[in-house]
mmCIF file of C-alpha atoms and ligand atoms in Angstrom:
data_model
loop_
_atom_site.group_PDB
_atom_site.id
_atom_site.type_symbol
_atom_site.label_atom_id
_atom_site.label_comp_id
_atom_site.label_asym_id
_atom_site.label_seq_id
_atom_site.Cartn_x
_atom_site.Cartn_y
_atom_site.Cartn_z
ATOM 1 C CA UNK X 1 112.161 101.547 22.063
ATOM 2 C CA UNK X 2 110.686 98.488 21.826
ATOM 3 C CA UNK X 3 111.841 97.877 25.735
ATOM 4 C CA UNK X 4 112.336 93.760 25.657
ATOM 5 C CA UNK X 5 111.289 92.597 29.810
ATOM 6 C CA UNK X 6 113.647 88.868 29.702
ATOM 7 C CA UNK X 7 111.938 86.913 32.193
ATOM 8 C CA UNK X 8 113.024 87.099 35.576
ATOM 9 C CA UNK X 9 115.253 84.447 37.565
ATOM 10 C CA UNK X 10 117.030 83.470 41.808
ATOM 11 C CA UNK X 11 119.291 80.928 42.141
ATOM 12 C CA UNK X 12 121.240 81.461 45.385
ATOM 13 C CA UNK X 13 123.816 78.685 46.892
ATOM 14 C CA UNK X 14 124.977 78.800 51.379
ATOM 15 C CA UNK X 15 128.386 79.888 52.318
ATOM 16 C CA UNK X 16 128.938 77.251 54.317
ATOM 17 C CA UNK X 17 131.786 76.509 52.802
ATOM 18 C CA UNK X 18 134.142 73.841 51.023
ATOM 19 C CA UNK X 19 132.368 74.032 46.824
ATOM 20 C CA UNK X 20 133.129 71.310 44.944
ATOM 21 C CA UNK X 21 133.002 70.764 41.216
ATOM 22 C CA UNK X 22 129.665 69.495 41.949
ATOM 23 C CA UNK X 23 128.241 72.019 43.039
ATOM 24 C CA UNK X 24 130.352 74.804 39.978
ATOM 25 C CA UNK X 25 129.705 72.221 37.256
ATOM 26 C CA UNK X 26 125.083 72.088 38.736
ATOM 27 C CA UNK X 27 125.433 76.081 39.968
ATOM 28 C CA UNK X 28 128.060 78.131 38.765
ATOM 29 C CA UNK X 29 128.340 77.655 35.367
ATOM 30 C CA UNK X 30 125.287 76.999 34.660
ATOM 31 C CA UNK X 31 124.461 80.679 36.218
ATOM 32 C CA UNK X 32 126.068 82.905 33.848
ATOM 33 C CA UNK X 33 124.970 81.489 30.733
ATOM 34 C CA UNK X 34 121.368 82.108 31.953
ATOM 35 C CA UNK X 35 122.652 85.519 32.728
ATOM 36 C CA UNK X 36 121.889 86.250 28.968
ATOM 37 C CA UNK X 37 118.843 84.967 29.057
ATOM 38 C CA UNK X 38 117.493 86.460 31.642
ATOM 39 C CA UNK X 39 116.927 89.182 34.769
ATOM 40 C CA UNK X 40 118.398 87.447 36.712
ATOM 41 C CA UNK X 41 118.621 87.126 40.367
ATOM 42 C CA UNK X 42 122.057 85.518 42.036
ATOM 43 C CA UNK X 43 122.970 85.474 46.088
ATOM 44 C CA UNK X 44 124.453 83.462 49.578
ATOM 45 C CA UNK X 45 121.925 82.161 51.473
ATOM 46 C CA UNK X 46 123.615 83.643 54.665
ATOM 47 C CA UNK X 47 120.049 83.321 55.935
ATOM 48 C CA UNK X 48 119.201 79.532 55.410
ATOM 49 C CA UNK X 49 123.350 78.658 56.141
ATOM 50 C CA UNK X 50 123.081 79.434 60.227
ATOM 51 C CA UNK X 51 119.977 76.620 60.090
ATOM 52 C CA UNK X 52 123.131 74.567 61.393
ATOM 53 C CA UNK X 53 125.768 75.548 63.226
ATOM 54 C CA UNK X 54 128.082 78.291 62.116
ATOM 55 C CA UNK X 55 130.757 79.809 63.455
ATOM 56 C CA UNK X 56 130.755 83.489 62.905
ATOM 57 C CA UNK X 57 133.770 84.648 61.924
ATOM 58 C CA UNK X 58 133.994 81.055 59.352
ATOM 59 C CA UNK X 59 130.755 82.011 57.886
ATOM 60 C CA UNK X 60 131.814 86.578 57.359
ATOM 61 C CA UNK X 61 134.805 84.871 55.779
ATOM 62 C CA UNK X 62 132.752 81.776 53.336
ATOM 63 C CA UNK X 63 130.266 84.239 51.945
ATOM 64 C CA UNK X 64 132.326 87.470 50.427
ATOM 65 C CA UNK X 65 135.016 83.996 49.053
ATOM 66 C CA UNK X 66 132.158 82.589 47.907
ATOM 67 C CA UNK X 67 131.353 86.099 45.838
ATOM 68 C CA UNK X 68 134.103 86.541 44.808
ATOM 69 C CA UNK X 69 133.776 82.589 43.230
ATOM 70 C CA UNK X 70 130.504 83.685 42.244
ATOM 71 C CA UNK X 71 132.502 86.813 40.062
ATOM 72 C CA UNK X 72 136.191 84.821 39.642
ATOM 73 C CA UNK X 73 133.597 82.152 37.577
ATOM 74 C CA UNK X 74 132.121 85.288 35.098
ATOM 75 C CA UNK X 75 128.614 86.000 37.387
ATOM 76 C CA UNK X 76 128.821 89.496 35.887
ATOM 77 C CA UNK X 77 127.763 91.999 37.852
ATOM 78 C CA UNK X 78 127.089 94.349 35.098
ATOM 79 C CA UNK X 79 124.207 92.325 33.926
ATOM 80 C CA UNK X 80 123.046 90.255 37.074
ATOM 81 C CA UNK X 81 122.114 90.541 40.361
ATOM 82 C CA UNK X 82 124.846 90.056 42.723
ATOM 83 C CA UNK X 83 124.313 90.175 45.689
ATOM 84 C CA UNK X 84 123.800 88.225 49.891
ATOM 85 C CA UNK X 85 121.083 87.583 51.196
ATOM 86 C CA UNK X 86 120.806 88.662 54.921
ATOM 87 C CA UNK X 87 121.214 92.280 53.255
ATOM 88 C CA UNK X 88 118.276 92.181 52.018
ATOM 89 C CA UNK X 89 115.471 93.087 55.284
ATOM 90 C CA UNK X 90 112.764 91.918 53.054
ATOM 91 C CA UNK X 91 113.668 88.184 53.080
ATOM 92 C CA UNK X 92 112.491 87.609 56.500
ATOM 93 C CA UNK X 93 109.199 90.231 56.339
ATOM 94 C CA UNK X 94 108.346 87.308 53.709
ATOM 95 C CA UNK X 95 109.363 85.059 56.064
ATOM 96 C CA UNK X 96 106.740 85.832 58.489
ATOM 97 C CA UNK X 97 104.130 87.010 56.170
ATOM 98 C CA UNK X 98 104.453 83.658 54.074
ATOM 99 C CA UNK X 99 104.836 81.721 57.554
ATOM 100 C CA UNK X 100 100.898 82.573 58.069
ATOM 101 C CA UNK X 101 99.696 80.457 54.981
ATOM 102 C CA UNK X 102 101.602 77.625 55.706
ATOM 103 C CA UNK X 103 101.088 74.391 57.792
ATOM 104 C CA UNK X 104 103.712 72.309 59.736
ATOM 105 C CA UNK X 105 102.660 69.434 58.708
ATOM 106 C CA UNK X 106 103.786 70.943 55.297
ATOM 107 C CA UNK X 107 107.238 71.020 56.423
ATOM 108 C CA UNK X 108 107.707 68.696 58.928
ATOM 109 C CA UNK X 109 107.453 66.177 55.315
ATOM 110 C CA UNK X 110 109.738 67.556 53.097
ATOM 111 C CA UNK X 111 112.559 65.035 52.907
ATOM 112 C CA UNK X 112 115.653 67.772 53.865
ATOM 113 C CA UNK X 113 113.970 68.649 56.371
ATOM 114 C CA UNK X 114 114.027 65.184 57.516
ATOM 115 C CA UNK X 115 117.378 64.386 56.480
ATOM 116 C CA UNK X 116 119.096 67.077 58.733
ATOM 117 C CA UNK X 117 117.336 66.033 61.480
ATOM 118 C CA UNK X 118 118.785 63.336 61.282
ATOM 119 C CA UNK X 119 121.825 64.561 61.223
ATOM 120 C CA UNK X 120 121.966 67.699 63.308
ATOM 121 C CA UNK X 121 120.525 65.960 66.082
ATOM 122 C CA UNK X 122 121.366 68.761 69.231
ATOM 123 C CA UNK X 123 120.694 71.329 66.459
ATOM 124 C CA UNK X 124 116.147 70.863 65.344
ATOM 125 C CA UNK X 125 115.643 73.928 65.326
ATOM 126 C CA UNK X 126 112.818 76.301 63.906
ATOM 127 C CA UNK X 127 114.762 78.134 61.004
ATOM 128 C CA UNK X 128 115.761 73.967 60.028
ATOM 129 C CA UNK X 129 111.919 73.324 59.953
ATOM 130 C CA UNK X 130 111.088 77.159 57.978
ATOM 131 C CA UNK X 131 114.119 77.184 55.452
ATOM 132 C CA UNK X 132 111.592 75.757 52.411
ATOM 133 C CA UNK X 133 109.781 78.946 53.310
ATOM 134 C CA UNK X 134 112.553 81.509 53.942
ATOM 135 C CA UNK X 135 113.434 79.545 50.731
ATOM 136 C CA UNK X 136 110.047 80.699 48.913
ATOM 137 C CA UNK X 137 109.994 84.050 49.905
ATOM 138 C CA UNK X 138 113.886 84.678 48.229
ATOM 139 C CA UNK X 139 112.151 82.747 45.036
ATOM 140 C CA UNK X 140 108.541 85.179 44.981
ATOM 141 C CA UNK X 141 110.354 88.699 46.193
ATOM 142 C CA UNK X 142 111.972 88.881 42.807
ATOM 143 C CA UNK X 143 108.947 87.530 40.937
ATOM 144 C CA UNK X 144 110.700 84.851 39.624
ATOM 145 C CA UNK X 145 109.927 82.623 36.360
ATOM 146 C CA UNK X 146 111.815 80.208 36.284
ATOM 147 C CA UNK X 147 114.660 79.169 39.225
ATOM 148 C CA UNK X 148 117.399 76.980 38.824
ATOM 149 C CA UNK X 149 117.196 73.837 41.247
ATOM 150 C CA UNK X 150 119.118 70.670 41.008
ATOM 151 C CA UNK X 151 117.439 67.586 41.931
ATOM 152 C CA UNK X 152 116.986 67.319 45.903
ATOM 153 C CA UNK X 153 115.357 71.220 45.663
ATOM 154 C CA UNK X 154 112.855 70.561 44.170
ATOM 155 C CA UNK X 155 110.039 69.325 46.562
ATOM 156 C CA UNK X 156 111.105 73.029 47.916
ATOM 157 C CA UNK X 157 110.450 74.917 44.842
ATOM 158 C CA UNK X 158 107.207 72.500 44.608
ATOM 159 C CA UNK X 159 106.154 74.389 48.117
ATOM 160 C CA UNK X 160 107.362 78.283 46.731
ATOM 161 C CA UNK X 161 104.692 77.213 44.647
ATOM 162 C CA UNK X 162 102.141 76.073 46.011
ATOM 163 C CA UNK X 163 102.359 79.050 48.905
ATOM 164 C CA UNK X 164 102.026 81.291 46.111
ATOM 165 C CA UNK X 165 99.404 80.256 44.433
ATOM 166 C CA UNK X 166 97.583 79.899 47.964
ATOM 167 C CA UNK X 167 98.799 83.434 48.408
ATOM 168 C CA UNK X 168 97.303 84.106 45.146
ATOM 169 C CA UNK X 169 94.190 82.377 45.611
ATOM 170 C CA UNK X 170 93.761 84.608 48.981
ATOM 171 C CA UNK X 171 94.377 87.373 48.552
ATOM 172 C CA UNK X 172 94.303 88.306 44.430
ATOM 173 C CA UNK X 173 97.249 87.653 41.920
ATOM 174 C CA UNK X 174 100.573 89.172 43.408
ATOM 175 C CA UNK X 175 103.099 86.003 42.952
ATOM 176 C CA UNK X 176 104.291 85.019 39.555
ATOM 177 C CA UNK X 177 103.879 81.094 40.148
ATOM 178 C CA UNK X 178 107.562 79.406 38.851
ATOM 179 C CA UNK X 179 108.115 77.106 37.847
ATOM 180 C CA UNK X 180 111.974 74.723 38.864
ATOM 181 C CA UNK X 181 114.801 75.856 35.501
ATOM 182 C CA UNK X 182 115.563 71.841 34.701
ATOM 183 C CA UNK X 183 119.502 72.753 33.826
ATOM 184 C CA UNK X 184 120.899 71.361 30.324
ATOM 185 C CA UNK X 185 124.528 69.410 32.764
ATOM 186 C CA UNK X 186 121.258 68.175 35.293
ATOM 187 C CA UNK X 187 122.131 64.772 33.884
ATOM 188 C CA UNK X 188 125.878 65.649 34.469
ATOM 189 C CA UNK X 189 125.650 64.670 38.383
ATOM 190 C CA UNK X 190 128.929 64.710 39.301
ATOM 191 C CA UNK X 191 129.139 61.363 41.636
ATOM 192 C CA UNK X 192 131.376 61.292 44.932
ATOM 193 C CA UNK X 193 135.207 59.940 42.927
ATOM 194 C CA UNK X 194 135.495 57.617 46.389
ATOM 195 C CA UNK X 195 131.835 56.114 46.106
ATOM 196 C CA UNK X 196 130.431 56.709 42.325
ATOM 197 C CA UNK X 197 126.860 55.583 44.103
ATOM 198 C CA UNK X 198 126.562 58.900 46.368
ATOM 199 C CA UNK X 199 126.512 62.810 45.025
ATOM 200 C CA UNK X 200 129.942 64.646 45.100
ATOM 201 C CA UNK X 201 129.207 66.606 48.357
ATOM 202 C CA UNK X 202 131.671 68.642 51.074
ATOM 203 C CA UNK X 203 130.428 66.536 53.513
ATOM 204 C CA UNK X 204 132.017 63.158 52.675
ATOM 205 C CA UNK X 205 134.251 62.478 55.594
ATOM 206 C CA UNK X 206 136.810 61.260 53.168
ATOM 207 C CA UNK X 207 138.302 64.296 51.189
ATOM 208 C CA UNK X 208 139.171 61.901 49.226
ATOM 209 C CA UNK X 209 135.424 61.837 47.171
ATOM 210 C CA UNK X 210 135.442 66.118 46.285
ATOM 211 C CA UNK X 211 137.536 68.304 44.510
ATOM 212 C CA UNK X 212 136.522 71.615 45.821
ATOM 213 C CA UNK X 213 137.273 74.841 43.500
ATOM 214 C CA UNK X 214 139.948 75.741 45.857
ATOM 215 C CA UNK X 215 142.397 72.800 45.608
ATOM 216 C CA UNK X 216 145.458 73.205 44.512
ATOM 217 C CA UNK X 217 146.914 70.963 41.631
ATOM 218 C CA UNK X 218 148.756 68.627 43.359
ATOM 219 C CA UNK X 219 145.760 67.842 46.022
ATOM 220 C CA UNK X 220 144.141 67.310 42.347
ATOM 221 C CA UNK X 221 145.541 64.743 40.718
ATOM 222 C CA UNK X 222 146.295 63.451 43.511
ATOM 223 C CA UNK X 223 142.348 63.251 44.149
ATOM 224 C CA UNK X 224 142.306 61.744 40.331
ATOM 225 C CA UNK X 225 144.956 59.318 41.002
ATOM 226 C CA UNK X 226 142.563 57.703 43.627
ATOM 227 C CA UNK X 227 139.544 56.973 42.303
ATOM 228 C CA UNK X 228 137.821 54.098 42.694
ATOM 229 C CA UNK X 229 136.748 52.529 38.738
ATOM 230 C CA UNK X 230 136.628 49.271 38.837
ATOM 231 C CA UNK X 231 139.155 46.124 37.542
ATOM 232 C CA UNK X 232 137.677 46.427 34.464
ATOM 233 C CA UNK X 233 140.356 47.618 31.740
ATOM 234 C CA UNK X 234 137.970 50.428 29.340
ATOM 235 C CA UNK X 235 136.983 53.923 29.575
ATOM 236 C CA UNK X 236 133.641 53.066 28.466
ATOM 237 C CA UNK X 237 130.974 55.268 30.188
ATOM 238 C CA UNK X 238 128.134 52.458 31.795
ATOM 239 C CA UNK X 239 126.883 54.253 34.248
ATOM 240 C CA UNK X 240 125.165 51.355 36.257
ATOM 241 C CA UNK X 241 127.931 49.448 35.921
ATOM 242 C CA UNK X 242 130.832 51.517 35.231
ATOM 243 C CA UNK X 243 129.811 53.858 37.652
ATOM 244 C CA UNK X 244 133.411 55.343 38.849
ATOM 245 C CA UNK X 245 134.749 55.049 35.032
ATOM 246 C CA UNK X 246 131.509 57.184 34.219
ATOM 247 C CA UNK X 247 131.826 59.579 36.497
ATOM 248 C CA UNK X 248 135.026 61.432 35.217
ATOM 249 C CA UNK X 249 133.501 60.322 31.482
ATOM 250 C CA UNK X 250 131.197 62.375 32.567
ATOM 251 C CA UNK X 251 133.705 64.939 34.583
ATOM 252 C CA UNK X 252 135.821 64.966 31.830
ATOM 253 C CA UNK X 253 132.820 66.043 29.487
ATOM 254 C CA UNK X 254 131.315 69.163 31.144
ATOM 255 C CA UNK X 255 134.619 70.341 31.141
ATOM 256 C CA UNK X 256 136.386 69.709 27.766
ATOM 257 C CA UNK X 257 133.060 71.033 26.032
ATOM 258 C CA UNK X 258 133.516 67.363 24.546
ATOM 259 C CA UNK X 259 130.810 64.720 23.911
ATOM 260 C CA UNK X 260 130.661 61.156 26.286
ATOM 261 C CA UNK X 261 131.844 59.580 23.080
ATOM 262 C CA UNK X 262 134.959 61.635 22.073
ATOM 263 C CA UNK X 263 136.129 61.679 25.209
ATOM 264 C CA UNK X 264 135.334 57.589 24.969
ATOM 265 C CA UNK X 265 137.961 58.003 21.154
ATOM 266 C CA UNK X 266 140.037 59.914 23.816
ATOM 267 C CA UNK X 267 140.725 56.822 26.110
ATOM 268 C CA UNK X 268 140.872 53.924 24.003
ATOM 269 C CA UNK X 269 142.948 51.213 23.863
ATOM 270 C CA UNK X 270 144.247 53.507 26.936
ATOM 271 C CA UNK X 271 144.372 52.682 30.864
ATOM 272 C CA UNK X 272 142.984 53.499 33.855
ATOM 273 C CA UNK X 273 146.278 55.667 34.590
ATOM 274 C CA UNK X 274 146.388 57.713 31.879
ATOM 275 C CA UNK X 275 142.740 58.775 31.975
ATOM 276 C CA UNK X 276 142.763 59.120 35.420
ATOM 277 C CA UNK X 277 145.487 62.022 35.275
ATOM 278 C CA UNK X 278 143.737 63.290 32.329
ATOM 279 C CA UNK X 279 141.179 63.672 34.293
ATOM 280 C CA UNK X 280 142.876 65.255 36.522
ATOM 281 C CA UNK X 281 145.155 67.983 34.436
ATOM 282 C CA UNK X 282 141.681 68.999 32.284
ATOM 283 C CA UNK X 283 140.308 69.674 35.808
ATOM 284 C CA UNK X 284 143.412 71.674 37.147
ATOM 285 C CA UNK X 285 143.777 73.754 33.656
ATOM 286 C CA UNK X 286 140.091 75.141 34.139
ATOM 287 C CA UNK X 287 140.165 75.529 38.073
ATOM 288 C CA UNK X 288 143.654 77.352 37.667
ATOM 289 C CA UNK X 289 142.038 80.339 35.806
ATOM 290 C CA UNK X 290 139.487 80.902 38.251
ATOM 291 C CA UNK X 291 141.609 80.470 41.232
ATOM 292 C CA UNK X 292 143.791 83.300 40.002
ATOM 293 C CA UNK X 293 141.001 85.846 39.432
ATOM 294 C CA UNK X 294 139.484 84.668 43.237
ATOM 295 C CA UNK X 295 142.928 85.429 44.652
ATOM 296 C CA UNK X 296 142.875 88.720 43.424
ATOM 297 C CA UNK X 297 138.967 89.740 43.916
ATOM 298 C CA UNK X 298 139.905 89.013 47.913
ATOM 299 C CA UNK X 299 142.312 91.464 48.095
ATOM 300 C CA UNK X 300 139.911 93.757 45.739
ATOM 301 C CA UNK X 301 137.859 94.367 48.862
ATOM 302 C CA UNK X 302 137.057 97.417 48.745
ATOM 303 C CA UNK X 303 135.479 96.368 44.696
ATOM 304 C CA UNK X 304 133.577 93.409 45.820
ATOM 305 C CA UNK X 305 132.382 95.797 48.714
ATOM 306 C CA UNK X 306 131.027 97.828 46.097
ATOM 307 C CA UNK X 307 129.910 95.124 44.021
ATOM 308 C CA UNK X 308 127.403 93.153 47.272
ATOM 309 C CA UNK X 309 126.505 97.297 47.146
ATOM 310 C CA UNK X 310 124.858 97.706 45.087
ATOM 311 C CA UNK X 311 123.984 94.047 44.557
ATOM 312 C CA UNK X 312 121.531 94.962 47.538
ATOM 313 C CA UNK X 313 120.352 97.724 46.403
ATOM 314 C CA UNK X 314 118.860 96.980 43.248
ATOM 315 C CA UNK X 315 117.584 93.742 44.776
ATOM 316 C CA UNK X 316 115.977 95.786 47.373
ATOM 317 C CA UNK X 317 114.183 97.989 44.992
ATOM 318 C CA UNK X 318 112.485 94.957 43.462
ATOM 319 C CA UNK X 319 111.779 93.074 46.583
ATOM 320 C CA UNK X 320 110.356 96.318 48.132
ATOM 321 C CA UNK X 321 107.642 96.297 45.003
ATOM 322 C CA UNK X 322 106.558 93.003 45.417
ATOM 323 C CA UNK X 323 106.631 93.403 49.759
ATOM 324 C CA UNK X 324 104.428 96.312 49.960
ATOM 325 C CA UNK X 325 102.293 94.762 47.079
ATOM 326 C CA UNK X 326 102.261 91.354 50.258
ATOM 327 C CA UNK X 327 101.120 94.034 53.284
ATOM 328 C CA UNK X 328 98.395 96.252 51.342
ATOM 329 C CA UNK X 329 97.090 93.231 50.747
ATOM 330 C CA UNK X 330 97.270 91.409 53.920
ATOM 331 C CA UNK X 331 96.368 94.274 55.324
ATOM 332 C CA UNK X 332 98.976 96.028 57.418
ATOM 333 C CA UNK X 333 98.671 100.095 57.954
ATOM 334 C CA UNK X 334 100.543 102.152 56.445
ATOM 335 C CA UNK X 335 99.776 105.997 56.773
ATOM 336 C CA UNK X 336 97.756 106.288 53.795
HETATM 337 N N1 LIG G 401 118.425 75.734 49.939
HETATM 338 C C1 LIG G 401 119.471 75.588 48.354
HETATM 339 C C2 LIG G 401 120.321 75.204 48.602
HETATM 340 O O1 LIG G 401 120.810 74.152 49.126
HETATM 341 C C3 LIG G 401 119.669 77.407 48.298
HETATM 342 C C4 LIG G 401 118.545 78.608 48.720
HETATM 343 C C5 LIG G 401 118.824 79.173 49.625
HETATM 344 C C6 LIG G 401 117.529 78.275 47.033
HETATM 345 N N2 LIG G 401 117.418 79.807 48.716
HETATM 346 C C7 LIG G 401 117.111 79.719 46.979
HETATM 347 C C8 LIG G 401 117.613 78.059 45.549
HETATM 348 C C9 LIG G 401 116.604 80.179 46.129
HETATM 349 C C10 LIG G 401 117.331 78.019 45.007
HETATM 350 C C11 LIG G 401 116.603 79.073 44.818
HETATM 351 O O2 LIG G 401 120.618 74.289 47.627
#
């Protein structure tokens, strides 16, 4: 029988607290679709998370929680390799080697490093600076051809490509040079409900700006009720002119699967009150089964731990192959 080789794909999310519906739409929802088409590796990037201050017990909880959320959303451990980054030591080991072909200037000019250094001025550390190299190691270890990322990670992916090519040039063909995978709904950037000029983010100091995957129905309805719109009264998609209403339409579109035009039709002649309530109800209805399944999985500790153990073993099997090749190329003595 002919063996079909699917392209490899890698992506990860940091277990650093609440996951918003923006993360869900931008990443997890797409993973579920991609797992049938590609050989997927998905991780909770806990090594990345500690580049900013984390409380140990909270990080542990967030990591387990994120894994349960992935599975509850439909990321299928039978179809893809689902694991915790720190369970596979090869990520750190490859980072070290890649560090030796990375220039400090490349890292200090990264937009996210500059932003995070400003936001965490009391804790600017080497890990924060090295963050994109660790990300390159994540990707290159699995010879991933494709990496689904949001716009904010494109610069980091560019570095991964540069490092792959640089290593290949210096030591001979070793790494697949990854391509960014621009997601179907990447146009569907979800904005803050409180300030639709900003991306929806869990670090928004106004909790009404974001909906998390664990918000209950009342909270969701309340936040949508308070969502900023405009002084007009038409439910119409016009991101420049009507950013608040357009954002709500986008959310409604993503959760119902209807076209934007059909979404507009649903609210023709209706006021913003009805509109916001309908969007809130749609989101609450979509999240309820995910929340139920996640709650069930959180109690199935043995089952979840088994998935993570299997995931780490499978990830390691692939990662080890690349790491051995790298170690051989750079000239580490292996006793043979
Ligand atoms: N830095 C990514 C983020 O915060 C998460 C991440 C870690 C990642 N390693 C990765 C994404 C490798 C894609 C590929 O969104």
